[in-house]
CSV table of C-alpha atoms in Angstrom, one decimal:
chain,number,residue,atom,x,y,z
W,1,GLU,CA,0.0,-0.1,0.0
W,2,VAL,CA,1.3,3.5,-0.9
W,3,GLN,CA,1.8,5.7,1.8
W,4,LEU,CA,2.9,9.3,1.9
W,5,LEU,CA,3.5,11.1,5.1
W,6,GLU,CA,4.2,14.9,5.1
W,7,SER,CA,6.0,16.7,8.1
W,8,GLY,CA,7.4,20.2,8.6
W,9,GLY,CA,4.6,22.4,8.7
W,10,GLY,CA,4.0,25.2,11.2
W,11,LEU,CA,3.8,28.9,11.7
W,12,VAL,CA,6.6,31.1,10.3
W,13,GLN,CA,7.0,34.8,9.8
W,14,PRO,CA,7.0,36.5,6.4
W,15,GLY,CA,10.3,36.4,4.7
W,16,GLY,CA,11.1,33.2,6.8
W,17,SER,CA,12.1,29.6,5.5
W,18,LEU,CA,10.8,26.2,6.1
W,19,ARG,CA,11.5,22.7,4.7
W,20,LEU,CA,8.9,20.3,4.3
W,21,SER,CA,9.6,16.5,4.1
W,22,CYS,CA,7.5,13.9,2.7
W,23,ALA,CA,8.3,10.1,3.6
W,24,ALA,CA,7.3,7.6,1.1
W,25,SER,CA,6.6,3.8,1.4
W,26,GLY,CA,4.8,1.1,-0.6
W,27,PHE,CA,6.5,1.5,-3.9
W,28,THR,CA,9.8,1.8,-5.5
W,29,PHE,CA,10.4,5.6,-4.8
W,30,SER,CA,13.3,6.1,-7.2
W,31,SER,CA,11.3,5.0,-10.0
W,32,TYR,CA,8.6,7.7,-9.8
W,33,ALA,CA,8.3,11.5,-10.3
W,34,MET,CA,7.0,13.3,-7.1
W,35,SER,CA,5.1,16.5,-6.9
W,36,TRP,CA,3.8,19.1,-4.3
W,37,VAL,CA,0.2,20.5,-4.6
W,38,ARG,CA,-0.9,23.2,-2.1
W,39,GLN,CA,-4.4,24.2,-1.1
W,40,ALA,CA,-5.0,27.7,0.6
W,41,PRO,CA,-7.6,27.7,3.3
W,42,GLY,CA,-11.1,27.3,1.6
W,43,LYS,CA,-9.4,27.5,-1.8
W,44,GLY,CA,-8.7,25.1,-4.6
W,45,LEU,CA,-5.9,23.0,-5.8
W,46,GLU,CA,-2.5,24.7,-7.0
W,47,TRP,CA,0.3,22.7,-8.5
W,48,VAL,CA,3.5,23.8,-6.9
W,49,SER,CA,6.5,21.6,-8.0
W,50,ALA,CA,7.5,18.3,-9.6
W,51,ILE,CA,10.7,16.2,-9.6
W,52,SER,CA,11.8,13.2,-11.7
W,53,GLY,CA,12.6,9.8,-10.3
W,54,SER,CA,16.3,10.4,-10.6
W,55,GLY,CA,16.0,14.1,-9.3
W,56,GLY,CA,17.7,15.2,-12.3
W,57,SER,CA,14.7,17.3,-13.7
W,58,THR,CA,12.6,19.8,-11.7
W,59,TYR,CA,9.6,21.9,-12.4
W,60,TYR,CA,8.0,24.9,-10.7
W,61,ALA,CA,4.9,27.0,-10.8
W,62,ASP,CA,5.8,30.7,-11.6
W,63,SER,CA,4.4,31.7,-8.1
W,64,VAL,CA,7.3,29.8,-6.3
W,65,LYS,CA,10.0,29.9,-8.9
W,66,GLY,CA,13.1,31.1,-7.4
W,67,ARG,CA,11.8,30.9,-3.8
W,68,PHE,CA,10.9,27.1,-3.4
W,69,THR,CA,13.3,24.2,-4.2
W,70,ILE,CA,12.1,20.7,-4.7
W,71,SER,CA,14.5,17.7,-4.0
W,72,ARG,CA,14.6,14.1,-3.1
W,73,ASP,CA,16.7,11.6,-1.2
W,74,ASN,CA,16.3,8.2,-2.8
W,75,SER,CA,18.3,6.4,-0.3
W,76,LYS,CA,15.9,7.7,2.4
W,77,ASN,CA,12.5,7.4,0.2
W,78,THR,CA,11.9,11.2,1.2
W,79,LEU,CA,10.8,13.9,-0.9
W,80,TYR,CA,11.5,17.5,0.2
W,81,LEU,CA,10.3,21.1,-0.5
W,82,GLN,CA,12.6,23.9,0.7
W,83,MET,CA,10.6,27.3,1.0
W,84,ASN,CA,12.5,30.5,1.5
W,85,SER,CA,11.1,34.2,1.2
W,86,LEU,CA,7.8,32.9,2.5
W,87,ARG,CA,4.8,35.3,1.9
W,88,ALA,CA,1.4,35.3,3.4
W,89,GLU,CA,0.0,33.8,0.1
W,90,ASP,CA,2.0,30.8,0.7
W,91,THR,CA,-0.3,29.9,3.7
W,92,ALA,CA,-1.7,26.3,2.7
W,93,VAL,CA,-2.0,23.0,3.3
W,94,TYR,CA,0.9,21.4,1.4
W,95,TYR,CA,0.3,17.8,-0.1
W,96,CYS,CA,3.1,15.5,-1.5
W,97,ALA,CA,1.9,13.2,-4.2
W,98,LYS,CA,3.3,10.4,-6.3
W,99,TYR,CA,3.2,11.8,-9.8
W,100,ARG,CA,2.7,10.4,-13.2
W,101,GLY,CA,3.6,12.7,-16.3
W,102,TYR,CA,4.4,11.3,-19.8
W,103,TYR,CA,3.9,11.9,-23.4
W,104,ARG,CA,1.6,9.0,-24.8
W,105,ALA,CA,3.3,6.9,-27.5
W,106,GLY,CA,2.6,8.5,-30.9
W,107,SER,CA,1.2,11.5,-29.5
W,108,SER,CA,2.5,15.2,-28.7
W,109,GLN,CA,-0.1,15.4,-25.8
W,110,TYR,CA,1.1,15.4,-22.3
W,111,ALA,CA,-0.4,13.1,-19.8
W,112,GLU,CA,-0.2,14.2,-16.1
W,113,TYR,CA,-1.8,12.8,-13.1
W,114,PHE,CA,-1.4,12.7,-9.1
W,115,GLN,CA,-1.8,9.0,-8.4
W,116,HIS,CA,-1.7,9.1,-4.7
W,117,TRP,CA,-1.5,11.8,-2.0
W,118,GLY,CA,-0.3,12.3,1.3
W,119,GLN,CA,-2.6,13.7,4.3
W,120,GLY,CA,-1.0,17.2,4.0
W,121,THR,CA,1.0,19.5,6.3
W,122,LEU,CA,-0.1,23.0,7.1
W,123,VAL,CA,2.2,26.1,6.6
W,124,THR,CA,1.1,29.4,8.0
W,125,VAL,CA,3.0,32.4,7.0
W,126,SER,CA,2.0,35.2,9.3
W,127,SER,CA,3.6,37.9,11.8
B,1,GLN,CA,-8.7,33.0,-10.8
B,2,SER,CA,-8.0,29.2,-12.0
B,3,VAL,CA,-6.7,28.6,-15.6
B,4,LEU,CA,-9.4,25.8,-15.8
B,5,THR,CA,-13.3,26.9,-15.3
B,6,GLN,CA,-15.6,24.7,-13.6
B,7,PRO,CA,-19.0,25.5,-12.0
B,8,PRO,CA,-18.7,26.4,-8.3
B,9,SER,CA,-21.5,24.0,-7.5
B,10,VAL,CA,-23.8,21.4,-8.8
B,11,SER,CA,-26.6,19.5,-7.1
B,12,ALA,CA,-28.8,16.2,-7.7
B,13,ALA,CA,-30.9,13.8,-5.9
B,14,PRO,CA,-29.7,10.3,-4.7
B,15,GLY,CA,-29.6,7.9,-7.6
B,16,GLN,CA,-29.6,10.4,-10.5
B,17,LYS,CA,-26.9,11.5,-12.6
B,18,VAL,CA,-24.8,14.8,-12.8
B,19,THR,CA,-22.0,16.0,-14.8
B,20,ILE,CA,-19.2,18.6,-14.0
B,21,SER,CA,-17.7,20.6,-16.7
B,22,CYS,CA,-14.2,21.9,-17.1
B,23,SER,CA,-13.3,24.4,-19.6
B,24,GLY,CA,-9.9,25.3,-20.9
B,25,SER,CA,-7.8,26.4,-23.8
B,26,SER,CA,-5.7,25.0,-26.5
B,27,SER,CA,-2.5,25.2,-24.4
B,28,ASN,CA,-4.0,23.0,-21.8
B,29,ILE,CA,-7.0,20.6,-22.3
B,30,GLY,CA,-7.1,21.1,-26.0
B,31,ASN,CA,-3.7,19.4,-26.4
B,32,ASN,CA,-3.1,17.4,-23.3
B,33,TYR,CA,-4.8,14.8,-21.1
B,34,VAL,CA,-7.2,15.4,-18.1
B,35,SER,CA,-7.5,14.0,-15.0
B,36,TRP,CA,-10.2,14.5,-12.1
B,37,TYR,CA,-10.0,14.3,-8.3
B,38,GLN,CA,-12.4,14.0,-5.6
B,39,GLN,CA,-11.9,15.5,-2.1
B,40,LEU,CA,-14.2,14.4,0.6
B,41,PRO,CA,-14.7,17.0,3.4
B,42,GLY,CA,-11.5,17.1,5.3
B,43,THR,CA,-9.3,14.6,3.6
B,44,ALA,CA,-6.7,14.8,0.8
B,45,PRO,CA,-7.7,14.7,-2.8
B,46,LYS,CA,-8.3,11.3,-4.4
B,47,LEU,CA,-7.4,10.4,-8.1
B,48,LEU,CA,-10.9,9.4,-9.9
B,49,ILE,CA,-10.0,9.7,-13.6
B,50,TYR,CA,-6.8,10.1,-15.6
B,51,ASP,CA,-6.0,10.1,-19.3
B,52,ASN,CA,-9.3,11.8,-19.9
B,53,ASN,CA,-11.3,8.5,-19.4
B,54,LYS,CA,-9.4,5.9,-17.4
B,55,ARG,CA,-10.5,4.6,-13.8
B,56,PRO,CA,-7.7,3.7,-11.3
B,57,SER,CA,-8.3,0.2,-9.9
B,58,GLY,CA,-11.0,0.6,-6.8
B,59,ILE,CA,-12.9,3.5,-8.7
B,60,PRO,CA,-16.5,2.4,-9.5
B,61,ASP,CA,-17.7,2.6,-13.1
B,62,ARG,CA,-20.3,5.1,-11.8
B,63,PHE,CA,-17.6,7.8,-12.4
B,64,SER,CA,-16.4,8.4,-16.1
B,65,GLY,CA,-14.5,11.0,-17.9
B,66,SER,CA,-14.7,12.6,-21.3
B,67,LYS,CA,-13.0,15.2,-23.3
B,68,SER,CA,-14.0,17.3,-26.5
B,69,GLY,CA,-12.0,20.0,-28.0
B,70,THR,CA,-11.0,22.4,-25.0
B,71,SER,CA,-13.5,21.0,-22.6
B,72,ALA,CA,-14.0,18.0,-20.4
B,73,THR,CA,-16.5,16.6,-18.2
B,74,LEU,CA,-16.9,14.3,-15.2
B,75,GLY,CA,-20.1,12.2,-15.1
B,76,ILE,CA,-21.3,10.3,-12.0
B,77,THR,CA,-24.4,8.2,-12.3
B,78,GLY,CA,-26.2,6.6,-9.3
B,79,LEU,CA,-25.3,9.4,-6.8
B,80,GLN,CA,-24.9,8.4,-3.3
B,81,THR,CA,-24.7,10.8,-0.3
B,82,GLY,CA,-21.1,9.6,0.2
B,83,ASP,CA,-20.4,11.5,-3.2
B,84,GLU,CA,-20.8,14.5,-1.8
B,85,ALA,CA,-17.4,16.3,-2.2
B,86,ASP,CA,-15.4,18.9,-4.0
B,87,TYR,CA,-14.2,17.7,-7.4
B,88,TYR,CA,-11.2,19.1,-9.4
B,89,CYS,CA,-10.1,18.7,-12.9
B,90,GLY,CA,-6.3,19.0,-13.9
B,91,THR,CA,-4.1,19.0,-16.8
B,92,TRP,CA,-0.8,20.1,-18.0
B,93,ASP,CA,-0.6,23.8,-19.7
B,94,SER,CA,2.0,23.9,-22.3
B,95,SER,CA,2.0,27.6,-22.5
B,96,LEU,CA,5.3,29.8,-21.9
B,97,SER,CA,4.6,29.3,-17.9
B,98,ALA,CA,4.6,25.5,-18.4
B,99,GLY,CA,3.3,23.5,-15.7
B,100,GLY,CA,0.2,21.7,-14.0
B,101,VAL,CA,-3.1,23.5,-13.7
B,102,PHE,CA,-6.4,22.6,-11.7
B,103,GLY,CA,-9.8,24.1,-12.2
B,104,GLY,CA,-11.3,26.1,-9.3
B,105,GLY,CA,-13.5,23.1,-8.1
B,106,THR,CA,-16.8,22.1,-8.1
B,107,LYS,CA,-19.0,21.2,-4.7
B,108,LEU,CA,-21.4,18.3,-5.4
B,109,THR,CA,-24.4,18.4,-3.1
B,110,VAL,CA,-26.5,15.2,-3.1
B,111,LEU,CA,-29.8,16.4,-1.9
């Protein structure tokens, strides 16, 4: 059974930093891309970042580019999100998700989906 | 303002059918595959549909997905009270700011 357990959330002041972790189990972690998706209180889902299985390729939403860094340690089956220069608008529940993204054979269309989700960790940016 | 447009709410009686629309553009839905997620109150989202119309194992065939042009639709038949949830569509956006995008979500009420 796939399990994803986020940790590291909490209260931080504007301009501060926080590192989120996501411990994965139940699948071959290094074989799968992973991602972070966030949800502000009472709002919808927002794609934040994704990383390939090897960690060699990373992708970011414009809203976090240059401030957040996604990484992974395949020896520890753990995904990370380093968040710097935090703003009030970064307040949200942050979910890690097992991510599938690929071009279908013979197609230029990209297929992306979040196959399994963790329970989320709340990040509150406030003074 | 979400990149993909969904109705804020839909409702139907138990046993009935409901559809939820998701509208986008050529840079997202029009040229990429769509997925759908169910978020029950107080829980994490759950994958319902991927690759426009495929169901993961364990998802009942009461849930279906389709895509036409720059729009996608989630259908739910035989509505149950346990289907009350928020539903989100998602896809890849291939514009200059390439990345994943979601709809704003639709609250389903089973009357």
